[in-house]
Coordinates of N, CA and C in Angstrom, one line a residue:
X1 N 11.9 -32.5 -19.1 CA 13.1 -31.7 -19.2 C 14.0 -32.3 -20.2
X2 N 14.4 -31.6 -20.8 CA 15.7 -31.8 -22.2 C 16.9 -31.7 -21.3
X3 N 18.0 -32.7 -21.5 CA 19.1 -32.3 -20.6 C 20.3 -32.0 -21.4
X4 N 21.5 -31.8 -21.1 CA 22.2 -31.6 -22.2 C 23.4 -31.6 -21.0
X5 N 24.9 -32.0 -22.3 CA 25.9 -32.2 -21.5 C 26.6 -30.8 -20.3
X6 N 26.6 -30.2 -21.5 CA 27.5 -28.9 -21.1 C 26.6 -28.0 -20.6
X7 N 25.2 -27.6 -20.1 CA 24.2 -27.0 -20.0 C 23.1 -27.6 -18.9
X8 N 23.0 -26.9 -17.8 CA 22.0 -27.5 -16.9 C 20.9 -27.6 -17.9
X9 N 20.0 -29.0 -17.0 CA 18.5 -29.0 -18.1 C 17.5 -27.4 -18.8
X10 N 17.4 -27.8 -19.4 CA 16.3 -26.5 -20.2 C 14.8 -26.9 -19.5
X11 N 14.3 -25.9 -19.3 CA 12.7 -26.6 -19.1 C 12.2 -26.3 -20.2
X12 N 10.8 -27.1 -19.9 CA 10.5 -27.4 -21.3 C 8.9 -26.4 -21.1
X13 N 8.3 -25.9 -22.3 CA 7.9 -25.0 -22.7 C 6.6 -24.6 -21.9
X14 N 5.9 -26.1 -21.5 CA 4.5 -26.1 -20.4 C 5.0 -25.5 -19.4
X15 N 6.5 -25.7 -18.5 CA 7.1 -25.4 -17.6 C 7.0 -24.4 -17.3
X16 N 7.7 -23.5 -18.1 CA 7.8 -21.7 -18.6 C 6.6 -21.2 -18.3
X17 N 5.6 -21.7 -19.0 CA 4.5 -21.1 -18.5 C 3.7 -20.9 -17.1
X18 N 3.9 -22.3 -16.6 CA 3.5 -22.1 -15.1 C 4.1 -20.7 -14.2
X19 N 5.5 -20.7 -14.6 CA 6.0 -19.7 -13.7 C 5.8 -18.2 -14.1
X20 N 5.3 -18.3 -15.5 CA 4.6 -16.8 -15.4 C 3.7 -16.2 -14.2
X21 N 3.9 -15.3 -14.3 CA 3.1 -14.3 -13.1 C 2.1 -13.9 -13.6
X22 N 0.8 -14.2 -13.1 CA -0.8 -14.0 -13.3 C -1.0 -12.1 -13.3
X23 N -1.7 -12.1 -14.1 CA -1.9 -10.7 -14.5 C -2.5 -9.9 -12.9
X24 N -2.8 -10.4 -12.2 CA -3.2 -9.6 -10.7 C -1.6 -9.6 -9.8
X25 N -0.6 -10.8 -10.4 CA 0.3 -10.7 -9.6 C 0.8 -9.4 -10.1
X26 N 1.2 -9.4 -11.4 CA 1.7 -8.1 -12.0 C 1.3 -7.0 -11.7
X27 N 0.0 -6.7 -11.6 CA -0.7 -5.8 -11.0 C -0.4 -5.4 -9.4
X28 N -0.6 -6.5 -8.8 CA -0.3 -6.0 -7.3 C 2.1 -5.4 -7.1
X29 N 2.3 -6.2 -7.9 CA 4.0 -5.8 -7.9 C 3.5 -4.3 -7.7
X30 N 3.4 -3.4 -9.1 CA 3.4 -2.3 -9.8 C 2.6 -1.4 -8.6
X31 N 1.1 -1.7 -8.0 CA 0.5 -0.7 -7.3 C 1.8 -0.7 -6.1
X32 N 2.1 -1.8 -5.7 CA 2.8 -1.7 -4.6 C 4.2 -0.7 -4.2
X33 N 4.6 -1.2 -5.4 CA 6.2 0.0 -5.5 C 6.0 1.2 -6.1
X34 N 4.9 1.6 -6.7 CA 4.7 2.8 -7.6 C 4.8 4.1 -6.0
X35 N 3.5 4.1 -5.2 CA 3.3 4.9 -4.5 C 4.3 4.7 -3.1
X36 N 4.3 3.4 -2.4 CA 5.5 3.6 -1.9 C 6.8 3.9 -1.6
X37 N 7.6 3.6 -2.9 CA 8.7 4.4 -3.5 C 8.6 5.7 -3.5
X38 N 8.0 6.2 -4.0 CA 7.8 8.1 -4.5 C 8.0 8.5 -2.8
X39 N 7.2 7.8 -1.7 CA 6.6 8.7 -0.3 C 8.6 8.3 0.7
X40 N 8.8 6.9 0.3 CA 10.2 6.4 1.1 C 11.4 7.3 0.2
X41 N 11.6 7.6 -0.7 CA 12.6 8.2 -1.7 C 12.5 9.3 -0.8
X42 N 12.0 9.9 -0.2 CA 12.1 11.5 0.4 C 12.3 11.2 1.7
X43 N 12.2 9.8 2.5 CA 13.0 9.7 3.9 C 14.2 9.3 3.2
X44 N 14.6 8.6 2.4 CA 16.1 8.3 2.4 C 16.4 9.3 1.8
X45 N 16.3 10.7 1.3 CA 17.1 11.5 0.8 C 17.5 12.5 1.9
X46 N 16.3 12.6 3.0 CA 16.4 13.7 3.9 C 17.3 12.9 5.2
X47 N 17.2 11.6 5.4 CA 17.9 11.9 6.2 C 18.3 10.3 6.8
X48 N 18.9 9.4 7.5 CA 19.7 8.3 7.8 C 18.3 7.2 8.3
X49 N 17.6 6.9 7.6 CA 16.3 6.1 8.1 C 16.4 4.8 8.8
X50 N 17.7 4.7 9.6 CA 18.0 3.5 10.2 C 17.0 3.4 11.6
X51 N 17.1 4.5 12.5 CA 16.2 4.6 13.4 C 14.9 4.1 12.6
X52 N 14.6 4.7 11.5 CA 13.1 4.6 11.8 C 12.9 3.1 11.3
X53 N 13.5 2.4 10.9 CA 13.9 1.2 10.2 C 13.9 0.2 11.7
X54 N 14.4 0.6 12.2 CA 14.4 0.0 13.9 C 13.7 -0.5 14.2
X55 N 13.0 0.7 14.6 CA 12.0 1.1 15.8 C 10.4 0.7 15.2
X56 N 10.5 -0.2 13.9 CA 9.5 -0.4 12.9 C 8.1 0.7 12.4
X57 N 8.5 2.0 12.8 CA 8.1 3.1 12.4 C 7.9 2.8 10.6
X58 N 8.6 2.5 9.6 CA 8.6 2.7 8.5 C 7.5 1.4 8.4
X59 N 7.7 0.4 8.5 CA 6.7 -0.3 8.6 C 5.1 -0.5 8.6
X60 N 5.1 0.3 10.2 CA 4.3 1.0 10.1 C 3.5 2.6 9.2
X61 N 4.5 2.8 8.9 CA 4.1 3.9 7.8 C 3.6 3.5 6.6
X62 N 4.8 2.2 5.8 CA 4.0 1.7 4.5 C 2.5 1.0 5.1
X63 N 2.3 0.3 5.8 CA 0.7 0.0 5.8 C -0.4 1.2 6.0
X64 N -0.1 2.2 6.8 CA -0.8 3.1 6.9 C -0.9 3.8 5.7
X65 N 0.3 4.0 4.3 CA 0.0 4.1 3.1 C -0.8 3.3 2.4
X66 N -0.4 2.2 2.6 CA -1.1 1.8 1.8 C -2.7 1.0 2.0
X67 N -3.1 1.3 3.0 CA -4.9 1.8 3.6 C -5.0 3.1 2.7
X68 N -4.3 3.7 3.4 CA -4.7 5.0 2.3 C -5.1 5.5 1.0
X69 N -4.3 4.8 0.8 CA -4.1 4.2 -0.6 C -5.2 3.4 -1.7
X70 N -5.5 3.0 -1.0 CA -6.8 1.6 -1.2 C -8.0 2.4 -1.1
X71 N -8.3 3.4 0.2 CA -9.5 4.0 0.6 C -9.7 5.0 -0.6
X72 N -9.3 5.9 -0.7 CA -8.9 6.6 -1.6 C -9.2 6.2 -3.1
X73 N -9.0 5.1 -3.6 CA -9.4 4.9 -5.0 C -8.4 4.8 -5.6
X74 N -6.9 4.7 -5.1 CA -5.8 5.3 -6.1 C -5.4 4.0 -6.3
X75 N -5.7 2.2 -5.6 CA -4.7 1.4 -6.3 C -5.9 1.0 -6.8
X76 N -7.1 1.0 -6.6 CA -8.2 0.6 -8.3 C -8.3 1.6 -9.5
X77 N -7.6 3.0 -9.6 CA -6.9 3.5 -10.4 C -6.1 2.7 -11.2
X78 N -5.1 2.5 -10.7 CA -3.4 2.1 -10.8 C -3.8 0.5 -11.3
X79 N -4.6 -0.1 -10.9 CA -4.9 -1.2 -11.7 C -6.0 -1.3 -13.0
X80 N -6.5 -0.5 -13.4 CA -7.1 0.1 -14.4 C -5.9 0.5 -15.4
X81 N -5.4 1.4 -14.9 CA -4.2 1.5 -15.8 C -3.5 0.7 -16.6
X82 N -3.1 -0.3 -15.4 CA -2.3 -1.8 -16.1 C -3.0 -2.4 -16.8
X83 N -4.4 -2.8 -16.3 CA -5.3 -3.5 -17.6 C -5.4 -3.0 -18.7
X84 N -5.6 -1.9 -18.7 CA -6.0 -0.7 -20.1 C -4.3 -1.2 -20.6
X85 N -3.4 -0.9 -20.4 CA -2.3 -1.2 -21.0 C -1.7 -2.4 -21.4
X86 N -2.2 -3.8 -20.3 CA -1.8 -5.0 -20.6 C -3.2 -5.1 -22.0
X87 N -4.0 -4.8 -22.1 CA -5.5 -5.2 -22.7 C -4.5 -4.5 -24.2
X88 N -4.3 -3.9 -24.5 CA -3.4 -2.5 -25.4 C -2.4 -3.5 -26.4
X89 N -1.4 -4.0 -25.6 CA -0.4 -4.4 -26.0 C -0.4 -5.9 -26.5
X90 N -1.2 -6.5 -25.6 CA -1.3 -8.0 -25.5 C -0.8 -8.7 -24.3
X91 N -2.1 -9.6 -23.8 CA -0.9 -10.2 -22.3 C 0.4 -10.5 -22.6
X92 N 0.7 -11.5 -23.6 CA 2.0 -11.5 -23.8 C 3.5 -11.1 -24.1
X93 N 2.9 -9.5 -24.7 CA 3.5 -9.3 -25.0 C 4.4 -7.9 -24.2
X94 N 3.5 -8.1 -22.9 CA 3.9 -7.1 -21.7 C 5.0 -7.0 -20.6
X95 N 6.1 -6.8 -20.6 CA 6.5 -7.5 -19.1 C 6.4 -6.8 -17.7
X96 N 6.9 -7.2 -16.7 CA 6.9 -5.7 -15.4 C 7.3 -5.1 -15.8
X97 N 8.8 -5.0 -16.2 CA 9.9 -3.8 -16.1 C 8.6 -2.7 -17.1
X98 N 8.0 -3.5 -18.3 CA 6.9 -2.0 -19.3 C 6.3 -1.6 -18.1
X99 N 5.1 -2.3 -17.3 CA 4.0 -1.6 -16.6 C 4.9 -1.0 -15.8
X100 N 6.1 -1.1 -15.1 CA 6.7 -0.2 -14.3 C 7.1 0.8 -15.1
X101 N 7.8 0.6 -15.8 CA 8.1 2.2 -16.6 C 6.9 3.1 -17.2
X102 N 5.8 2.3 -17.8 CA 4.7 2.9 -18.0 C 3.7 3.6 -17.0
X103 N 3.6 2.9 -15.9 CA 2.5 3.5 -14.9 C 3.2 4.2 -13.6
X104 N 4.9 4.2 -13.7 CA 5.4 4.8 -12.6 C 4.7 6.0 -12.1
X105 N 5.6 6.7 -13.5 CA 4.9 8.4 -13.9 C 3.5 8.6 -12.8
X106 N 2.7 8.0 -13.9 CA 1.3 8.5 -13.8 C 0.7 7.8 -12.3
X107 N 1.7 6.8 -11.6 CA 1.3 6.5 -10.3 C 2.0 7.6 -8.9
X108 N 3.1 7.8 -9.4 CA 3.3 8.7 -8.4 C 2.9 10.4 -8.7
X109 N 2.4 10.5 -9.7 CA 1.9 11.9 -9.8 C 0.3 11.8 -9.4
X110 N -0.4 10.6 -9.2 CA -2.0 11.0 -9.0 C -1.7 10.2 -7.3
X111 N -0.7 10.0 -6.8 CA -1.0 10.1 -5.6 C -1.8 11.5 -4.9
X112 N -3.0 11.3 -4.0 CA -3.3 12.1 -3.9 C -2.6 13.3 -2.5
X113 N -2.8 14.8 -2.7 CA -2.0 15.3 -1.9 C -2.1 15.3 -0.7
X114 N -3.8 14.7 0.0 CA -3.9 14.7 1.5 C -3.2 13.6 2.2
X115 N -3.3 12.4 0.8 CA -2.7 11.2 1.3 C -1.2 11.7 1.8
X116 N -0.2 12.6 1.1 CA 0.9 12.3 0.8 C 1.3 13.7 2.0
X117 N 0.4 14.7 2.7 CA 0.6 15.2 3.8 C 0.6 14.7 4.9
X118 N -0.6 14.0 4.9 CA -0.8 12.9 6.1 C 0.6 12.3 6.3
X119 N 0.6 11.4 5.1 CA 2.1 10.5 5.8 C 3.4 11.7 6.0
X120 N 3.6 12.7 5.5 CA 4.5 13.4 5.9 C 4.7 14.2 7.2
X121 N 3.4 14.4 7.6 CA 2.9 14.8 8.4 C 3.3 13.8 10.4
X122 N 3.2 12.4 9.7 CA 3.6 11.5 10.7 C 5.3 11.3 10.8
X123 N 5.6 11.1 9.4 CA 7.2 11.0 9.4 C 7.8 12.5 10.5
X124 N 7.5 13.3 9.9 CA 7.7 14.5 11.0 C 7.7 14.8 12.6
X125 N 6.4 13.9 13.0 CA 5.9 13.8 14.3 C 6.9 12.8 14.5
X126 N 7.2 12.2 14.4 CA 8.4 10.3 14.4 C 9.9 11.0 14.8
X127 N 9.8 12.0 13.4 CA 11.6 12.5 13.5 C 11.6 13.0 14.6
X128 N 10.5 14.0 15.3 CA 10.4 15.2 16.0 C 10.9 14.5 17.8
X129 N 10.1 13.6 18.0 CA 10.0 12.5 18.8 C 10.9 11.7 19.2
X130 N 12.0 11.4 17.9 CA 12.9 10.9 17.9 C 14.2 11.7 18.2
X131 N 13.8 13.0 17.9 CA 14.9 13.8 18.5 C 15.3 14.3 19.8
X132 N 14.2 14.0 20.6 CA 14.3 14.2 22.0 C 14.9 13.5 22.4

């Protein structure tokens, strides 16, 4: 560590590197928020998801997505993607925020549609349930 008066220490450049995130970490960030986001964005638009937040319903919804998810083929997709694009650009020269703006798109549009009935299909049963 270089220390300096006016300035907490700098690390020093081996340092930096350790704390980069391994290309699988980056990978798993990106599958993980791509498709989950798109299916939770339509409970917080429709309607006050505290109950289901509770009652650990939502919880349970993202793992049942994301089984789904997995069975399906869509996050060895979605990680194909990243590599094809990290392989593209250069590891280093990639960050999250790119694979997230790059594979959002193309991650929440090849969700597939039985996957994304099914779960809507339960959020429904949940609301329906919860309204009694």
């Amino acid at each position: 560590m270089r220390h300096s008066v006016n300035r907490p220490p700098t690390p020093d450049a081996a340092e930096d590197q350790e704390k980069e995130p391994t290309l699988q970490e980056i990978i798993n960030i990106k599958v993980r928020s791509s498709a989950q986001s798109n299916i939770f964005c339509v409970l917080d638009a429709e309607f006050d998801g505290n109950h289901l937040i509770e009652s650990g319903e939502k919880e349970r919804l993202m793992e049942l997505l994301r089984e789904r998810l997995t069975e399906c083929g869509w996050k060895d997709e979605m990680k194909a993607l990243c590599r094809a694009f990290i392989k593209k650009k250069g590891r280093n020269n990639v960050t999250v925020d790119d694979l997230v703006h790059v594979i959002t798109p193309k991650g929440r549009a090849s969700v597939p549609d039985h996957v994304k009935a099914d779960l809507l299909q339960r959020i429904r049963t949940f609301l329906d349930s919860a309204a009694l």
